[in-house]
Amino acid sequence: MPVTVGTAGHIDHGKTWLVRALTGKDTDRLPEEQARGISIDLGYAPLDLPDGRRLSLIDVPGHERFVRNMVAGASGIDLFLLVVDAGEGARPQTHEHLAIIRLLGIEQGVVAITKADAVEPGLIELVAEEARELVPGAAVVATSARTGQGLDELKETLGEAAARVAEKRTEGPTRLFVDRVFSLRGIGTVVTGTLWSGSIGEGDALRAEPAGLNVRVRSVQVHDRPVERAAAGQRVAVALPGVERRELRRGDALVAPGAYPTSYRLDVGLDELEPIPDGMRLHVHHGTGEHYARVVRAGDGWAQLRLASPAVAARGDRVVLRDRTTIGGAVVLDPAPPRHASPERFELLQRGDMAALVHEPVRLEALRHLGEEPNGLEHAGDWVFSPEWLEELRANLQRRIEDADPLDPGIPVPSEPWARDVLPLAGVERRGARLYLPGSQASLGGKSGAAERLEAELGEAGFTPVAVEDRELGAFLEREGRLVRLGDGLAIGAAAYDEAKRLLLDECESEGSITLARYRDLLGTGRKPAQLLLERFDADGLTRRVGDERVLRRRARAG
Ligand SMILES: Nc1nc2c(ncn2[C@@H]2O[C@H](COP(=O)(O)OP(=O)(O)OP(=O)(O)O)[C@@H](O)[C@H]2O)c(=O)[nH]1
Ligand SMILES: [Mg+2]
């Protein structure tokens, strides 16, 4: 199993020198790091053990201003290498880094007392004792990067600790948190990171979130060597052609498409180092990323984190909460919860009642990261949702339909992607692009007076079209066969229409065709009503224009 080791410890305590002494690689490669003699960003080096195994080492900065980088590095490690200066003992970031490691759930590790060459042996023993109290159960090894003292023993101890690292759950869908992005001539954009779960191989189609970019993997390397497929737990470099370097950054995730939600909310169980009040604003460190957030507390020890930027999280992920210092951590219970602060829901979540995670429709595939398939949910096509949600949908549609115009008592079909699959369960009837109550029919409601007045007017007007102001009423009366609408917002009564049609048919059957002038004379009206009627007959497929004349279509003749 691949194991990644991360350093930890106060500034200047000798982390980078120790990494260099162990691996031969100087991880302080930035000009500013070299000029100032401190680490700023993460460093990476492979560590070969005497037994032939190879560990990945991540070197982190100790400066208190760069703790965010330390958390990004520590988020992917299996094993810690806590470094304590023999002359100084534990200092503030020794404690803070150790707290972060614990909040991230990293159990195995080793303590290296550094710069053993620079102090009296008696002092080393004092510092070693302090370290044992600080990290009970971890081996403590006195070392010197300058003389090489203790390095072999340290490698051996790291090997033993690596063997104790619990097998990670790695069979889930692919997820890699990006820690570096760069471009290489002839290759294009390359991202590196620790593969949290799944695997990555040449040709894989993945998604970069939260940007939502579809990417295809050109090649994969593990420690500068090409591999066909990298496994979870490994540090990998992935070449992504067709992606601009600036489109990706540390904190982004490469995931199997659709397998993880991206969400602005996380329901968590809190692990507080100091009290975290309701409403507090803080930084949530998750994966290699960082989100500004507000805490909405619910019950004892639970909270919803409302994020300013979306996270790609899964149940069981651990996050670190920081204000100016590290004030706590949390375990994700629901990576994409509804907006709420209900302790009852948290209780279900904590118990692992997966059905409680789902409210509105989600694709069944998006629940794969939760492990088992939840019971007690409604299914429709690819979608799952809670029975309560379906009830709410029913009530909501019903209410909106009841409020709709009685002349056309329907509402538009919702545009959500689940609509097609879910609506048949919602107790409504789909007619074209609209939803109705099953068997419902239009009615005049309060407009029957207006309808009667309009019909009277139409009756008197005969072949002369009448303006219909109320379009819905016009459409309704037409559906009922009480009038016929012509162009320009005009209509004529049903009886007049039938009569006009009979005149047209008779003339065409005896003469073979009809002109506008002739039809006008037959009707005894002006030119415009005749014109509008002929256009309506054309539109209905009764007649066809041939030059200045109209002839009956075959269908009309047959009928
Ligand atoms: N005598 C002695 N000095 C050491 C040894 N290792 C490191 N030093 C000194 O400590 C300084 C800091 O060491 P680094 O390894 O850069 O410390 P660091 O923990 O990586 O510091 P940050 O990354 O900034 O937190 C070095 O510049 C050396 O002067 C050692 O084994 N013996
Ligand atoms: Mg350093």
Coordinates of C-alpha atoms and ligand atoms in Angstrom, one line a residue:
M1 CA 0.0 0.0 0.0
P2 CA 1.4 3.4 -0.9
V3 CA 2.1 5.6 2.2
T4 CA 2.6 9.4 2.2
V5 CA 4.5 11.0 5.1
G6 CA 4.1 14.6 6.0
T7 CA 6.5 16.6 8.2
A8 CA 5.2 18.8 11.0
G9 CA 6.8 21.2 13.5
H10 CA 7.7 24.7 14.4
I11 CA 9.6 27.1 12.1
D12 CA 13.4 26.5 11.8
H13 CA 13.2 23.3 13.7
G14 CA 15.0 21.5 10.9
K15 CA 12.2 19.8 8.8
T16 CA 13.6 20.7 5.4
W17 CA 17.2 19.8 6.4
L18 CA 16.0 16.5 7.7
V19 CA 14.1 15.7 4.5
R20 CA 17.2 16.6 2.5
A21 CA 19.3 14.3 4.7
L22 CA 16.8 11.5 4.3
T23 CA 16.1 11.8 0.5
G24 CA 19.0 13.9 -0.9
K25 CA 16.5 16.4 -2.2
D26 CA 16.3 20.1 -1.2
T27 CA 12.6 20.9 -1.2
D28 CA 13.1 24.6 -0.6
R29 CA 13.1 25.4 -4.3
L30 CA 11.4 28.8 -4.5
P31 CA 13.9 31.8 -4.7
E32 CA 12.2 33.4 -1.7
E33 CA 12.6 30.2 0.3
Q34 CA 16.3 30.1 -0.5
A35 CA 16.8 33.8 0.2
R36 CA 14.9 33.8 3.6
G37 CA 16.0 30.3 4.7
I38 CA 12.5 29.2 5.5
S39 CA 9.9 27.1 3.8
I40 CA 6.9 28.8 2.3
D41 CA 5.1 26.2 0.2
L42 CA 4.9 22.4 0.2
G43 CA 7.9 20.3 -0.9
Y44 CA 7.9 16.8 -2.2
A45 CA 10.4 14.0 -2.3
P46 CA 10.4 10.2 -2.5
L47 CA 12.0 8.4 0.5
D48 CA 13.6 5.0 -0.2
L49 CA 13.7 2.7 2.8
P50 CA 16.4 0.1 3.3
D51 CA 13.9 -2.7 2.7
G52 CA 13.2 -1.4 -0.8
R53 CA 9.9 0.2 -0.1
R54 CA 9.4 3.8 -1.2
L55 CA 7.4 6.4 0.8
S56 CA 6.3 9.8 -0.4
L57 CA 7.4 12.7 1.7
I58 CA 5.7 16.0 1.9
D59 CA 7.6 18.8 3.6
V60 CA 5.5 21.6 5.1
P61 CA 6.4 25.1 6.2
G62 CA 6.5 25.9 10.0
H63 CA 5.9 29.6 9.9
E64 CA 2.6 30.5 11.5
R65 CA 1.6 32.6 8.5
F66 CA 1.8 29.5 6.2
V67 CA -0.2 27.1 8.3
R68 CA -2.8 27.0 5.5
N69 CA -0.1 25.4 3.3
M70 CA 0.7 23.0 6.1
V71 CA -3.0 21.9 6.3
A72 CA -3.1 21.5 2.5
G73 CA -0.1 19.2 2.7
A74 CA -1.2 17.3 5.7
S75 CA -4.7 16.6 4.3
G76 CA -3.4 13.8 2.1
I77 CA -0.9 12.1 4.4
D78 CA -1.1 8.8 6.2
L79 CA 1.8 9.2 8.6
F80 CA 3.4 12.2 10.3
L81 CA 7.0 13.0 11.0
L82 CA 6.9 15.6 13.8
V83 CA 10.2 17.5 14.2
V84 CA 11.3 19.1 17.5
D85 CA 14.5 21.1 17.8
A86 CA 16.7 19.6 20.5
G87 CA 17.7 23.1 21.7
E88 CA 14.2 24.5 21.8
G89 CA 11.7 21.8 22.6
A90 CA 8.0 22.1 21.6
R91 CA 6.9 25.6 20.5
P92 CA 3.6 27.1 19.3
Q93 CA 3.5 25.5 15.8
T94 CA 4.7 22.2 17.2
H95 CA 1.4 22.2 19.1
E96 CA -0.7 23.6 16.3
H97 CA 0.6 21.2 13.7
L98 CA 0.1 18.3 16.1
A99 CA -3.5 19.5 16.7
I100 CA -4.1 19.7 13.0
I101 CA -2.8 16.2 12.5
R102 CA -5.1 14.8 15.1
L103 CA -8.1 16.7 13.7
L104 CA -7.4 15.2 10.3
G105 CA -7.4 11.7 12.0
I106 CA -3.8 10.8 11.2
E107 CA -2.9 8.4 13.9
Q108 CA 0.5 7.0 13.0
G109 CA 3.7 8.9 13.2
V110 CA 7.2 9.4 14.5
V111 CA 8.9 12.2 16.3
A112 CA 12.4 13.3 15.3
I113 CA 14.5 15.3 17.7
T114 CA 16.6 17.4 15.3
K115 CA 20.0 19.2 15.6
A116 CA 21.2 16.6 18.1
D117 CA 24.8 17.6 17.2
A118 CA 24.2 21.1 18.6
V119 CA 23.2 20.3 22.2
E120 CA 24.4 18.3 25.3
P121 CA 23.1 14.7 25.3
G122 CA 21.4 15.4 28.6
L123 CA 19.2 18.1 27.0
I124 CA 18.2 15.6 24.2
E125 CA 16.8 13.3 26.8
L126 CA 14.7 16.1 28.3
V127 CA 13.2 17.1 24.9
A128 CA 12.6 13.4 24.1
E129 CA 10.7 13.1 27.3
E130 CA 8.6 16.1 26.5
A131 CA 7.9 14.6 23.0
R132 CA 6.7 11.3 24.5
E133 CA 4.3 13.1 26.7
L134 CA 3.1 15.1 23.7
V135 CA 2.7 12.2 21.4
P136 CA 2.1 9.1 23.4
G137 CA 2.8 5.9 21.6
A138 CA 5.0 7.4 18.9
A139 CA 8.7 6.4 18.6
V140 CA 11.1 9.3 19.3
V141 CA 14.5 9.3 17.5
A142 CA 17.3 11.8 18.0
T143 CA 18.8 12.9 14.7
S144 CA 21.2 15.3 13.1
A145 CA 21.0 16.4 9.5
R146 CA 24.5 17.7 9.9
T147 CA 26.3 14.5 11.1
G148 CA 23.8 11.9 9.9
Q149 CA 23.2 10.7 13.4
G150 CA 19.9 8.7 13.8
L151 CA 18.9 8.8 10.1
D152 CA 19.0 5.0 9.6
E153 CA 17.1 4.5 12.8
L154 CA 14.6 7.1 11.7
K155 CA 14.0 5.4 8.4
E156 CA 13.6 2.1 10.1
T157 CA 11.1 3.6 12.5
L158 CA 9.2 5.2 9.7
G159 CA 9.0 1.9 7.9
E160 CA 7.5 0.3 11.0
A161 CA 5.0 3.0 11.4
A162 CA 4.1 2.8 7.7
A163 CA 3.3 -0.9 8.2
R164 CA 0.9 0.0 10.9
V165 CA -1.1 2.5 8.8
A166 CA -4.6 1.2 8.4
E167 CA -5.6 0.2 4.8
K168 CA -7.5 3.2 3.5
R169 CA -10.9 2.8 1.9
T170 CA -9.8 3.3 -1.6
E171 CA -12.5 1.6 -3.7
G172 CA -14.7 4.7 -4.0
P173 CA -14.9 6.8 -7.1
T174 CA -11.8 8.7 -8.2
R175 CA -11.0 11.9 -6.3
L176 CA -7.7 13.7 -6.3
F177 CA -7.1 17.1 -4.6
V178 CA -4.8 19.3 -6.6
D179 CA -1.8 20.7 -4.8
R180 CA 0.2 22.0 -7.7
V181 CA -0.5 23.1 -11.3
F182 CA 2.2 23.9 -13.8
S183 CA 2.8 23.6 -17.5
L184 CA 5.5 21.7 -19.2
R185 CA 6.7 22.4 -22.7
G186 CA 5.3 19.8 -25.1
I187 CA 3.0 18.3 -22.5
G188 CA 0.8 21.1 -21.4
T189 CA -0.9 21.5 -18.1
V190 CA 0.1 19.1 -15.3
V191 CA -1.5 18.8 -11.9
T192 CA -0.2 16.9 -8.9
G193 CA -1.9 15.7 -5.8
T194 CA -2.6 12.8 -3.6
L195 CA -5.2 10.4 -4.9
W196 CA -7.7 10.1 -2.1
S197 CA -9.7 7.2 -3.7
G198 CA -10.2 5.4 -6.9
S199 CA -7.5 5.3 -9.6
I200 CA -6.3 7.4 -12.5
G201 CA -5.1 6.1 -15.8
E202 CA -4.3 7.2 -19.3
G203 CA -7.4 8.1 -21.3
D204 CA -9.7 8.5 -18.3
A205 CA -12.5 11.1 -18.6
L206 CA -12.6 13.1 -15.4
R207 CA -14.1 16.3 -14.2
A208 CA -12.2 19.2 -12.6
E209 CA -14.4 20.7 -9.9
P210 CA -15.7 23.2 -8.9
A211 CA -14.8 24.6 -12.4
G212 CA -16.9 21.9 -14.0
L213 CA -14.4 21.2 -16.7
N214 CA -14.4 17.9 -18.5
V215 CA -10.8 16.7 -18.9
R216 CA -9.1 13.7 -20.4
V217 CA -6.0 12.2 -18.9
R218 CA -3.1 12.0 -21.3
S219 CA -0.6 10.4 -19.0
V220 CA 0.1 9.7 -15.4
Q221 CA 3.3 9.7 -13.4
V222 CA 4.2 8.5 -9.9
H223 CA 7.5 10.1 -8.6
D224 CA 8.6 11.1 -12.1
R225 CA 8.0 7.6 -13.6
P226 CA 5.2 7.0 -16.1
V227 CA 2.6 4.5 -14.9
E228 CA -0.4 3.0 -16.7
R229 CA -2.7 3.5 -13.7
A230 CA -2.1 5.1 -10.3
A231 CA -3.8 3.8 -7.2
A232 CA -5.4 5.5 -4.3
G233 CA -2.9 6.8 -1.7
Q234 CA -0.3 7.5 -4.3
R235 CA 1.1 10.9 -5.1
V236 CA 0.5 11.4 -8.8
A237 CA 1.2 13.9 -11.6
V238 CA -1.5 14.0 -14.3
A239 CA -1.1 15.6 -17.7
L240 CA -4.3 17.2 -18.9
P241 CA -4.1 18.4 -22.5
G242 CA -6.6 21.1 -23.6
V243 CA -6.7 22.7 -20.2
E244 CA -5.2 26.1 -19.5
R245 CA -3.0 26.2 -16.5
R246 CA -4.9 29.2 -15.1
E247 CA -8.2 27.2 -15.3
L248 CA -7.0 25.0 -12.3
R249 CA -5.6 25.8 -8.9
R250 CA -4.7 24.2 -5.6
G251 CA -7.8 23.1 -3.8
D252 CA -9.6 21.9 -7.0
A253 CA -10.6 18.3 -7.3
L254 CA -10.3 15.9 -10.1
V255 CA -13.2 13.4 -9.8
A256 CA -15.1 10.7 -11.6
P257 CA -17.9 12.7 -13.4
G258 CA -21.0 12.9 -11.3
A259 CA -19.7 10.9 -8.4
Y260 CA -19.3 13.8 -5.9
P261 CA -21.6 16.7 -5.2
T262 CA -20.2 20.2 -5.3
S263 CA -21.9 22.1 -2.5
Y264 CA -21.9 25.3 -0.6
R265 CA -23.1 23.6 2.6
L266 CA -21.6 20.9 4.7
D267 CA -23.3 19.2 7.7
V268 CA -20.6 18.3 10.2
G269 CA -19.9 16.9 13.6
L270 CA -17.7 19.4 15.4
D271 CA -14.4 18.8 17.2
E272 CA -13.8 22.0 19.1
L273 CA -10.4 23.0 20.5
E274 CA -12.1 26.2 21.8
P275 CA -15.8 27.2 21.8
I276 CA -17.0 27.9 18.3
P277 CA -20.1 30.2 18.6
D278 CA -23.1 30.1 16.4
G279 CA -22.7 32.6 13.5
M280 CA -18.9 32.6 13.7
R281 CA -17.0 33.2 10.5
L282 CA -13.9 31.1 9.9
H283 CA -11.8 29.2 7.4
V284 CA -12.7 25.7 6.5
H285 CA -9.7 23.7 5.2
H286 CA -10.8 20.7 3.2
G287 CA -8.6 18.7 0.9
T288 CA -6.0 21.1 -0.4
G289 CA -8.5 23.9 -0.5
E290 CA -9.8 26.6 1.8
H291 CA -13.3 28.1 2.1
Y292 CA -14.5 31.1 4.0
A293 CA -17.6 30.1 5.9
R294 CA -20.2 30.8 8.5
V295 CA -21.1 28.4 11.2
V296 CA -24.7 27.6 11.9
R297 CA -24.8 25.5 15.0
A298 CA -27.5 22.8 15.6
G299 CA -27.8 21.0 18.8
D300 CA -24.7 19.8 20.7
G301 CA -21.6 19.4 18.6
W302 CA -23.3 19.7 15.2
A303 CA -23.2 22.5 12.7
Q304 CA -23.9 23.4 9.1
L305 CA -21.0 25.1 7.5
R306 CA -22.2 27.7 4.9
L307 CA -19.3 28.1 2.5
A308 CA -18.5 31.1 0.3
S309 CA -17.0 28.7 -2.4
P310 CA -18.1 25.2 -3.3
A311 CA -16.5 22.1 -1.8
V312 CA -16.2 18.7 -3.4
A313 CA -16.7 16.6 -0.2
A314 CA -17.8 13.2 0.8
R315 CA -19.2 11.8 4.0
G316 CA -16.4 11.0 6.4
D317 CA -14.1 13.7 5.1
R318 CA -12.3 15.7 7.8
V319 CA -11.9 19.4 7.8
V320 CA -9.8 21.8 9.9
L321 CA -11.4 25.0 11.2
R322 CA -9.2 28.1 11.6
D323 CA -9.6 31.7 12.6
R324 CA -6.3 33.2 13.3
T325 CA -5.2 29.9 14.7
T326 CA -6.6 26.4 14.6
I327 CA -9.8 26.3 16.7
G328 CA -11.1 22.9 15.8
G329 CA -12.0 20.4 13.2
A330 CA -15.0 18.5 11.9
V331 CA -16.2 15.4 10.3
V332 CA -18.5 15.7 7.3
L333 CA -21.8 14.0 7.9
D334 CA -23.6 15.2 4.7
P335 CA -21.6 16.8 1.9
A336 CA -24.6 18.3 0.2
P337 CA -27.4 18.9 2.7
P338 CA -30.5 21.1 2.4
R339 CA -30.4 24.4 4.2
H340 CA -31.5 23.7 7.8
A341 CA -30.4 23.6 11.4
S342 CA -32.4 20.7 12.6
P343 CA -30.8 18.6 15.4
E344 CA -33.2 15.7 14.5
R345 CA -31.7 15.5 11.0
F346 CA -28.2 15.5 12.5
E347 CA -29.1 12.7 14.8
L348 CA -30.2 10.6 11.8
L349 CA -27.0 11.5 10.0
Q350 CA -24.8 10.7 12.9
R351 CA -26.5 7.3 13.2
G352 CA -25.7 6.7 9.5
D353 CA -29.4 6.7 8.4
M354 CA -28.5 7.4 4.8
A355 CA -32.1 8.1 3.8
A356 CA -31.9 11.2 5.9
L357 CA -29.3 12.6 3.6
V358 CA -31.6 12.8 0.6
H359 CA -34.4 15.3 0.2
E360 CA -34.8 16.7 -3.2
P361 CA -34.0 14.4 -6.2
V362 CA -30.4 13.4 -6.7
R363 CA -29.1 10.9 -9.2
L364 CA -28.5 7.6 -7.6
E365 CA -25.0 7.7 -8.9
A366 CA -24.2 10.8 -6.8
L367 CA -24.9 8.7 -3.7
R368 CA -22.2 6.2 -4.5
H369 CA -19.7 8.0 -2.3
L370 CA -21.9 7.4 0.7
G371 CA -21.4 3.7 0.6
E372 CA -24.5 1.6 0.9
E373 CA -27.7 2.3 -1.0
P374 CA -30.2 4.1 1.3
N375 CA -33.5 2.5 2.2
G376 CA -36.8 4.3 2.5
L377 CA -36.4 6.5 -0.5
E378 CA -38.6 7.0 -3.6
H379 CA -37.2 6.1 -7.0
A380 CA -38.0 7.4 -10.4
G381 CA -35.7 6.7 -13.3
D382 CA -32.2 7.5 -12.2
W383 CA -33.4 9.7 -9.4
V384 CA -33.9 9.2 -5.7
F385 CA -35.7 11.5 -3.3
S386 CA -37.4 11.5 0.0
P387 CA -41.2 10.7 0.3
E388 CA -41.5 14.0 2.2
W389 CA -40.1 15.9 -0.7
L390 CA -42.5 14.1 -3.1
E391 CA -45.4 15.1 -0.8
E392 CA -44.1 18.7 -0.8
L393 CA -43.9 18.7 -4.6
R394 CA -47.4 17.4 -4.9
A395 CA -48.8 20.0 -2.5
N396 CA -46.9 22.8 -4.2
L397 CA -48.0 21.8 -7.8
Q398 CA -51.6 21.4 -6.6
R399 CA -51.6 24.8 -5.0
R400 CA -50.1 26.5 -8.1
I401 CA -52.6 24.8 -10.3
E402 CA -55.5 25.8 -8.1
D403 CA -54.3 29.4 -8.4
A404 CA -54.0 29.2 -12.2
D405 CA -56.5 30.9 -14.6
P406 CA -59.7 28.8 -14.7
L407 CA -59.8 29.4 -18.4
D408 CA -56.7 27.3 -18.7
P409 CA -56.2 25.7 -15.3
G410 CA -52.6 24.4 -15.9
I411 CA -49.0 25.5 -15.1
P412 CA -45.8 25.1 -17.2
V413 CA -43.9 21.8 -16.7
P414 CA -41.0 22.4 -14.3
S415 CA -37.7 22.7 -16.1
E416 CA -35.6 20.7 -13.6
P417 CA -33.8 17.7 -15.1
W418 CA -35.8 15.3 -12.9
A419 CA -39.2 16.6 -14.2
R420 CA -39.7 13.9 -16.8
D421 CA -39.1 11.0 -14.5
V422 CA -40.6 12.4 -11.3
L423 CA -43.8 14.2 -12.4
P424 CA -45.8 11.0 -13.2
L425 CA -45.5 10.3 -9.4
A426 CA -46.7 13.8 -8.4
G427 CA -50.5 13.3 -9.1
V428 CA -50.6 15.6 -12.1
E429 CA -51.4 15.1 -15.7
R430 CA -49.1 16.3 -18.4
R431 CA -50.7 17.8 -21.6
G432 CA -48.0 19.0 -23.9
A433 CA -45.9 21.5 -22.1
R434 CA -48.3 22.1 -19.2
L435 CA -49.5 20.3 -16.1
Y436 CA -53.1 19.9 -15.1
L437 CA -55.0 18.1 -12.4
P438 CA -56.1 14.7 -13.8
G439 CA -59.2 15.1 -15.9
S440 CA -59.5 18.8 -15.1
Q441 CA -61.3 21.0 -17.6
A442 CA -61.2 24.7 -18.3
S443 CA -64.1 26.7 -17.0
L444 CA -65.2 30.3 -17.3
G445 CA -65.0 31.0 -13.6
G446 CA -65.9 34.6 -13.1
K447 CA -65.8 35.4 -16.8
S448 CA -69.1 34.0 -17.9
G449 CA -70.7 37.5 -18.0
A450 CA -68.0 38.8 -20.3
A451 CA -68.3 35.6 -22.5
E452 CA -72.0 36.2 -22.9
R453 CA -71.6 39.8 -23.9
L454 CA -68.9 38.9 -26.4
E455 CA -71.1 36.2 -27.9
A456 CA -74.0 38.6 -28.3
E457 CA -71.7 41.1 -30.0
L458 CA -70.4 38.5 -32.4
G459 CA -73.9 37.3 -33.2
E460 CA -74.9 40.8 -34.2
A461 CA -71.8 41.5 -36.2
G462 CA -72.3 38.6 -38.6
F463 CA -69.4 38.4 -41.0
T464 CA -67.8 41.5 -39.5
P465 CA -65.0 40.6 -37.2
V466 CA -65.0 41.8 -33.6
A467 CA -62.0 42.7 -31.5
V468 CA -61.4 40.3 -28.6
E469 CA -59.5 42.1 -25.8
D470 CA -59.2 39.2 -23.4
R471 CA -56.9 36.7 -25.2
E472 CA -57.4 33.9 -22.7
L473 CA -61.2 34.2 -22.9
G474 CA -60.9 34.2 -26.7
A475 CA -58.8 31.0 -26.7
F476 CA -61.2 29.4 -24.2
L477 CA -64.3 30.2 -26.3
E478 CA -62.6 28.9 -29.4
R479 CA -61.7 25.6 -27.7
E480 CA -65.4 25.4 -26.7
G481 CA -66.4 26.0 -30.4
R482 CA -68.2 29.3 -29.6
L483 CA -66.1 31.6 -31.8
V484 CA -63.3 31.4 -34.4
R485 CA -60.2 33.7 -34.0
L486 CA -58.9 35.5 -37.0
G487 CA -55.8 37.6 -37.3
D488 CA -55.2 41.0 -35.7
G489 CA -56.9 40.0 -32.4
L490 CA -60.3 39.7 -34.2
A491 CA -62.9 36.9 -34.1
I492 CA -66.2 36.0 -35.6
G493 CA -69.0 34.0 -34.2
A494 CA -69.2 30.2 -34.8
A495 CA -72.4 30.4 -36.8
A496 CA -71.0 33.2 -39.1
Y497 CA -67.8 31.2 -39.6
D498 CA -69.8 28.1 -40.7
E499 CA -71.8 30.1 -43.1
A500 CA -68.7 31.8 -44.5
K501 CA -67.1 28.4 -45.0
R502 CA -70.2 27.0 -46.7
L503 CA -70.1 30.0 -49.2
L504 CA -66.5 29.3 -49.9
L505 CA -66.9 25.6 -50.5
D506 CA -70.0 26.1 -52.8
E507 CA -68.2 28.6 -54.9
C508 CA -65.0 26.6 -55.2
E509 CA -66.9 23.4 -56.0
S510 CA -68.9 25.1 -58.8
E511 CA -66.1 27.4 -60.2
G512 CA -63.0 25.5 -59.2
S513 CA -61.4 28.6 -57.5
I514 CA -62.2 31.9 -55.8
T515 CA -60.7 35.4 -55.7
L516 CA -60.7 37.8 -52.8
A517 CA -63.0 40.1 -54.7
R518 CA -65.5 37.4 -55.4
Y519 CA -65.5 36.2 -51.8
R520 CA -66.0 39.8 -50.6
D521 CA -69.1 40.1 -52.8
L522 CA -70.4 36.8 -51.6
L523 CA -70.1 37.8 -48.0
G524 CA -71.3 41.3 -48.6
T525 CA -68.6 42.7 -46.4
G526 CA -65.5 44.8 -46.9
R527 CA -62.3 43.5 -48.2
K528 CA -60.6 43.0 -44.8
P529 CA -63.0 40.5 -43.3
A530 CA -62.8 38.5 -46.5
Q531 CA -59.0 38.6 -46.5
L532 CA -58.8 37.5 -42.8
L533 CA -61.2 34.6 -43.4
L534 CA -59.3 33.4 -46.4
E535 CA -56.1 33.5 -44.4
R536 CA -57.7 31.5 -41.7
F537 CA -58.9 28.9 -44.2
D538 CA -55.3 28.8 -45.6
A539 CA -53.9 28.3 -42.1
D540 CA -56.4 25.5 -41.4
G541 CA -55.4 23.7 -44.6
L542 CA -58.7 24.2 -46.3
T543 CA -57.5 26.4 -49.1
R544 CA -54.2 27.1 -51.0
R545 CA -53.2 30.2 -52.8
V546 CA -52.5 29.9 -56.5
G547 CA -51.6 33.4 -57.9
D548 CA -54.5 35.7 -57.1
E549 CA -56.9 32.8 -56.5
R550 CA -57.5 30.2 -54.0
V551 CA -58.3 26.5 -54.6
L552 CA -59.5 23.9 -52.3
R553 CA -56.9 21.5 -51.0
R554 CA -57.5 17.8 -51.8
R555 CA -58.2 17.0 -48.2
A556 CA -60.9 19.8 -48.0
R557 CA -62.6 18.5 -51.2
A558 CA -62.7 14.9 -49.9
G559 CA -64.2 16.1 -46.6
Ligands
LIG1 N1 23.5 22.1 13.9 C1 22.4 21.8 13.1 N2 21.7 22.8 12.6 C2 20.7 22.4 11.8 C3 20.4 21.0 11.5 N3 19.3 21.0 10.7 C4 18.9 22.3 10.5 N4 19.8 23.1 11.1 C5 19.7 24.6 11.1 O1 18.3 25.0 11.2 C6 18.0 25.9 10.2 C7 16.6 25.6 9.7 O2 16.5 24.4 9.2 P1 15.3 24.0 8.2 O3 15.4 22.6 7.9 O4 15.2 25.0 7.1 O5 14.1 24.3 9.1 P2 12.5 24.1 8.8 O6 11.9 23.4 9.9 O7 12.4 23.4 7.5 O8 12.0 25.5 8.7 P3 10.6 26.0 8.1 O9 10.4 25.2 6.9 O10 10.8 27.5 7.8 O11 9.6 25.8 9.1 C8 19.0 25.6 9.1 O12 19.2 26.7 8.3 C9 20.2 25.2 9.9 O13 21.0 26.4 10.2 C10 21.2 20.0 12.1 O14 21.0 18.8 12.0 N5 22.2 20.5 13.0
MG2 MG 11.4 24.0 5.8

